[in-house]
Backbone as JSON, one array per atom type, in Angstrom:
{
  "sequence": "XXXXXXXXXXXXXXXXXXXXXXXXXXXXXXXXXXXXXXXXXXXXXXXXXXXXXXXXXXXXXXXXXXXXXXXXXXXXXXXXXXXXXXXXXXXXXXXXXXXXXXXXXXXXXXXXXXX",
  "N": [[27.81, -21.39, 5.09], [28.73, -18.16, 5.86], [29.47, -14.8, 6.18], [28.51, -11.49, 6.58], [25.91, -10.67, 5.75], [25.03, -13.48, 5.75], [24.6, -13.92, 8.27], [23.16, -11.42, 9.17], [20.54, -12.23, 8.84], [20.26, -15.26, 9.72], [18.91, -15.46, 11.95], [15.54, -14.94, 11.45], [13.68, -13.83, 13.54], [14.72, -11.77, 14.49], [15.0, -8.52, 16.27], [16.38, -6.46, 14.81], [16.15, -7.62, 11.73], [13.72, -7.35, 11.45], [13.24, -4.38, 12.25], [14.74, -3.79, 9.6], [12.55, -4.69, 7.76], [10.01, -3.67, 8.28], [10.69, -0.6, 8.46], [11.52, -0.6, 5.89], [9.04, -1.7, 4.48], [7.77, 0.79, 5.14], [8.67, 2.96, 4.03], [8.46, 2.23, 1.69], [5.57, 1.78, 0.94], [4.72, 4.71, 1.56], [6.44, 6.15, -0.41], [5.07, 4.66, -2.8], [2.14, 5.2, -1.97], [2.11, 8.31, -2.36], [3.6, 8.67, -5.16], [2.34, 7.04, -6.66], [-0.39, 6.71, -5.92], [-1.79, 4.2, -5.17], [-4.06, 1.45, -4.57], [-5.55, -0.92, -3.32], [-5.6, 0.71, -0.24], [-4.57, 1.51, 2.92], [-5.48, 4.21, 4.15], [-8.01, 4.96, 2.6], [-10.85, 4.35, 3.95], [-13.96, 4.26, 3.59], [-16.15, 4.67, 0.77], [-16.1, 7.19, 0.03], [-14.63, 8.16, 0.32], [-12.87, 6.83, -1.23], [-13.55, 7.58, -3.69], [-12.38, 9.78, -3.47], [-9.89, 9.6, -3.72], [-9.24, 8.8, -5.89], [-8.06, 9.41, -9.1], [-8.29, 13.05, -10.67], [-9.18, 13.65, -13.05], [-9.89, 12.15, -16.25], [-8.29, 11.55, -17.84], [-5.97, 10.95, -16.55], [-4.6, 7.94, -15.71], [-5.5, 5.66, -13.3], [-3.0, 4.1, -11.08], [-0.91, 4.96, -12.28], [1.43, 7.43, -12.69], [0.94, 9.55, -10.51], [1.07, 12.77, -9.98], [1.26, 14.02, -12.79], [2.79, 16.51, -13.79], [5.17, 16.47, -11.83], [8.62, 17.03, -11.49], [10.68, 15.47, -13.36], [13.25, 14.58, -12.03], [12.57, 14.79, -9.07], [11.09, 12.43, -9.4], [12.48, 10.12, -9.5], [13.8, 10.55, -7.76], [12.42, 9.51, -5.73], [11.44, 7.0, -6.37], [14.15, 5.78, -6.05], [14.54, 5.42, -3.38], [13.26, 3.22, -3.16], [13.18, -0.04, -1.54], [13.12, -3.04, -3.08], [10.5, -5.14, -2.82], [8.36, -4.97, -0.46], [5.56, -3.88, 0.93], [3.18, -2.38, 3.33], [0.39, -4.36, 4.2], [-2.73, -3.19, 3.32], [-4.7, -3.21, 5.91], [-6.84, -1.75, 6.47], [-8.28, -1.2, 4.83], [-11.54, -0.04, 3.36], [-12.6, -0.44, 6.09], [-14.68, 1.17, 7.3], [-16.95, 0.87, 5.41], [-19.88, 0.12, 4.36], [-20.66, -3.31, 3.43], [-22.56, -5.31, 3.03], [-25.68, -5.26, 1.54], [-28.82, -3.69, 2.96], [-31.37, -6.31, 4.32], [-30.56, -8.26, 2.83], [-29.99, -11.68, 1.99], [-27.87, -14.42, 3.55], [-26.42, -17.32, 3.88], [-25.25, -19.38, 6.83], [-22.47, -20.2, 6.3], [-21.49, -18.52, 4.61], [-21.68, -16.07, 5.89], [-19.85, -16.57, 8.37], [-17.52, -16.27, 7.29], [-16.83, -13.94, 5.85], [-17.57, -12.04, 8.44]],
  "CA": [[27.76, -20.03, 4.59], [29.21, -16.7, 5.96], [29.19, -13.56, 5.95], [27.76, -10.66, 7.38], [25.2, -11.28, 5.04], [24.22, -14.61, 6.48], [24.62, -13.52, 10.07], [22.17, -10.61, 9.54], [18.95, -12.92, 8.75], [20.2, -15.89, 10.9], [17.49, -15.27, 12.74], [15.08, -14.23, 10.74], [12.77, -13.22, 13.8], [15.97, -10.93, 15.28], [14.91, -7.53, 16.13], [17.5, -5.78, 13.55], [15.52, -7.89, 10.87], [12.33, -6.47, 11.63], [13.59, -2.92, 11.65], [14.86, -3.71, 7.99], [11.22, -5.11, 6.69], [9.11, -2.91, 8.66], [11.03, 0.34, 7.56], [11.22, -0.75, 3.98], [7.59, -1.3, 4.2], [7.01, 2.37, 5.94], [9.04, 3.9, 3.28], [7.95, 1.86, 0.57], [4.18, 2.17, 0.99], [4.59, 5.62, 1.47], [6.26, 6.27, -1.76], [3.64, 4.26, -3.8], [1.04, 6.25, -1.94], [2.79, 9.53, -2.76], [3.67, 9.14, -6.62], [1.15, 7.03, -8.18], [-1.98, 6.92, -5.7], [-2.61, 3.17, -5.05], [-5.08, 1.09, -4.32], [-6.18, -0.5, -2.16], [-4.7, 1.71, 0.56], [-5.14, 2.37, 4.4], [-6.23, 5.72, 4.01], [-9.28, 4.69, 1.94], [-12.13, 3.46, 4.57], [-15.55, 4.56, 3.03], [-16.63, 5.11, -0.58], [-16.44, 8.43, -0.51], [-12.74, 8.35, 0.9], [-12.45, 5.9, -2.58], [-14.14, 8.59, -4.46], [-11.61, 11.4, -3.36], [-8.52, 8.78, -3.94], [-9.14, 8.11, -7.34], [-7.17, 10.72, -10.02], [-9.66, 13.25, -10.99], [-9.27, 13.69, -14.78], [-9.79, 10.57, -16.88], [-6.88, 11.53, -18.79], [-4.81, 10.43, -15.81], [-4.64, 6.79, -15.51], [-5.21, 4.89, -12.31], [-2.02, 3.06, -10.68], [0.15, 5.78, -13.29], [1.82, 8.72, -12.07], [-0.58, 10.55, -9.92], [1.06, 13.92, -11.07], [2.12, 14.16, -14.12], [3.43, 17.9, -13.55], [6.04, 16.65, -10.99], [9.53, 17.08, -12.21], [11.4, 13.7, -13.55], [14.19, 14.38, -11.08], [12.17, 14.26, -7.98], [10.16, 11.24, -9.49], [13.66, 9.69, -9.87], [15.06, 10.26, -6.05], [11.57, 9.12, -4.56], [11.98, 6.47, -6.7], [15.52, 5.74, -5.78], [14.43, 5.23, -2.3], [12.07, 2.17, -2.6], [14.09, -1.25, -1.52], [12.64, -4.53, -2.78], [8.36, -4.76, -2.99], [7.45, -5.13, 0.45], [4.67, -2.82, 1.51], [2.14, -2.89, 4.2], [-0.84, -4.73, 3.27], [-4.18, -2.56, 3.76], [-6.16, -3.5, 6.66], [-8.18, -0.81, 7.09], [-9.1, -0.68, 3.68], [-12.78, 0.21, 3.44], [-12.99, -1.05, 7.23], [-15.64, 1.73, 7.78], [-18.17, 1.21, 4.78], [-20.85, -0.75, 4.27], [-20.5, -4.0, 2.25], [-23.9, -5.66, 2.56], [-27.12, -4.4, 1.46], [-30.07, -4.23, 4.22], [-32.25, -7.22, 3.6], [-30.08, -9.57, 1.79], [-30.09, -13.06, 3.02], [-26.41, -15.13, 3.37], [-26.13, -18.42, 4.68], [-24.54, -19.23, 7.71], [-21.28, -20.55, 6.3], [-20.73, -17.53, 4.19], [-21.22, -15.22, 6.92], [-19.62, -16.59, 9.28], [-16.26, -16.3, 6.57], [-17.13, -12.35, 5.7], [-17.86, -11.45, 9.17]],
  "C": [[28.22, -19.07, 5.67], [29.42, -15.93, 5.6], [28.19, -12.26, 6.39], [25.96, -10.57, 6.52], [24.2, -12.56, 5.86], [23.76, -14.3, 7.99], [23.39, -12.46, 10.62], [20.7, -11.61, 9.52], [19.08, -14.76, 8.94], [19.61, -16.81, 11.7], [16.27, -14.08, 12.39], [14.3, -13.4, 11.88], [13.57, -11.99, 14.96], [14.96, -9.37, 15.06], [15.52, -6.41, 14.85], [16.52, -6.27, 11.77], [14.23, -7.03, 10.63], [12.44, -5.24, 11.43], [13.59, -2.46, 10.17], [13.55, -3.35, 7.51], [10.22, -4.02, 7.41], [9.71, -1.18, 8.57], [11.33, 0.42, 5.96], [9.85, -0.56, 3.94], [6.92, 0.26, 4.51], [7.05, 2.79, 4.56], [8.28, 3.22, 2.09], [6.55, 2.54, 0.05], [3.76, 3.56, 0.74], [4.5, 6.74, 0.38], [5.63, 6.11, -2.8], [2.6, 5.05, -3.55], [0.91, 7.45, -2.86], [2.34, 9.84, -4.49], [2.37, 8.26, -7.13], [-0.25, 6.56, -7.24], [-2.54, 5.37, -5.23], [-3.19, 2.5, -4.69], [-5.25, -0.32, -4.04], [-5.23, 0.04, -0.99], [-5.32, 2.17, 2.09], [-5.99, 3.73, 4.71], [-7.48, 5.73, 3.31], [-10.41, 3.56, 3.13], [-13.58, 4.06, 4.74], [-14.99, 4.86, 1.51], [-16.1, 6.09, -1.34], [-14.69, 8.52, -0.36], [-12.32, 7.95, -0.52], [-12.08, 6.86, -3.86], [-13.04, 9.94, -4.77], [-10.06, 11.07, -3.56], [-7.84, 8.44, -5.23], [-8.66, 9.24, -7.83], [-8.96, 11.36, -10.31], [-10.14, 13.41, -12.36], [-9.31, 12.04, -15.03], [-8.87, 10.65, -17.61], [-6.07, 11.03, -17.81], [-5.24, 9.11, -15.08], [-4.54, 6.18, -14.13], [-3.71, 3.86, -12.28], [-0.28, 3.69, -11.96], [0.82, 7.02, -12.32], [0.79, 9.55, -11.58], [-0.19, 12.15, -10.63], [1.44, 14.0, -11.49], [3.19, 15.11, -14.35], [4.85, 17.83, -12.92], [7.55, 16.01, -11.69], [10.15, 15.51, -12.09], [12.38, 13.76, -12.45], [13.68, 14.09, -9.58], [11.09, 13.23, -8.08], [11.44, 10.48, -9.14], [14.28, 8.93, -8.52], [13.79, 9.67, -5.37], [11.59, 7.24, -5.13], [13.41, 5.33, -6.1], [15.56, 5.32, -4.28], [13.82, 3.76, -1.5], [13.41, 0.82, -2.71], [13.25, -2.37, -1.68], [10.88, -4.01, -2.82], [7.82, -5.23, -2.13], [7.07, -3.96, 0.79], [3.81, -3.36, 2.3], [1.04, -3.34, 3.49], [-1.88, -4.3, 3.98], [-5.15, -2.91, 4.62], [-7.4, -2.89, 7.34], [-8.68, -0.2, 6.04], [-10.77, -1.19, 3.48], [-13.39, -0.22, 4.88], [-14.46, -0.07, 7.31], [-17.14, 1.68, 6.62], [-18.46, 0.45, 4.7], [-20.86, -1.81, 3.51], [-21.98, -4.76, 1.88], [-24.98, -4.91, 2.74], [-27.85, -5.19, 2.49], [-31.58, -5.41, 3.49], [-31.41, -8.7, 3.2], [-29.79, -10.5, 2.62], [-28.28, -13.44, 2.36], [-27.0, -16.14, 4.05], [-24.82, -18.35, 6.09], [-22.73, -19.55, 7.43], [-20.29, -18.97, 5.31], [-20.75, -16.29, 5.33], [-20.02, -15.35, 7.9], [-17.43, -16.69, 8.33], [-15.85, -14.24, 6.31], [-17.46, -11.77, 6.81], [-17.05, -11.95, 10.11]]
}
């Protein structure tokens, strides 16, 4: 095979590669944030963060257009921007809130998987 094509990913662990996937993912992520709100998401680490993430009418559907209001043409070009469906994957989602209740017993093999 050849072609500039082949030559670019090569080497898949080439600097130039990385640029690609890790600016697709910037932009990507960003855009999903942006228009429709989703979830789970870096920016969400507590409850309350969850709480203030979620749409606030129930008329407007989770994982839908966050605003409905915003004109089709600049849904269109933000849109128009996303390459392919890599996005960062959330690791600091809910890092700061609490997952187990005080008291509750685990075994050692499940802790030591959740912690």
């Amino acid at each position: 095979m050849e072609g500039p094509e082949y030559e670019f990913v090569a080497d898949p662990m080439s600097d130039q590669v990385w640029d690609l996937w890790t600016g697709n993912a910037d932009t990507n992520t960003q855009i999903f944030r942006h228009l429709f709100r989703a979830d789970p998401d870096n920016n969400i680490k507590t409850f309350d963060d969850y709480d203030a993430f979620l749409p606030r009418h129930n008329k407007f559907k989770q994982g839908h257009l966050h605003d409905p209001f915003m004109p089709a043409e600049e849904v269109r070009q933000k849109l128009d921007q996303i390459k392919g469906h890599l996005v960062w994957m959330p690791l600091d989602y809910l890092c700061d809130a609490p997952m187990a209740e005080k008291g509750l017993q685990v075994n050692a093999y499940t802790e030591s998987i959740y912690t």
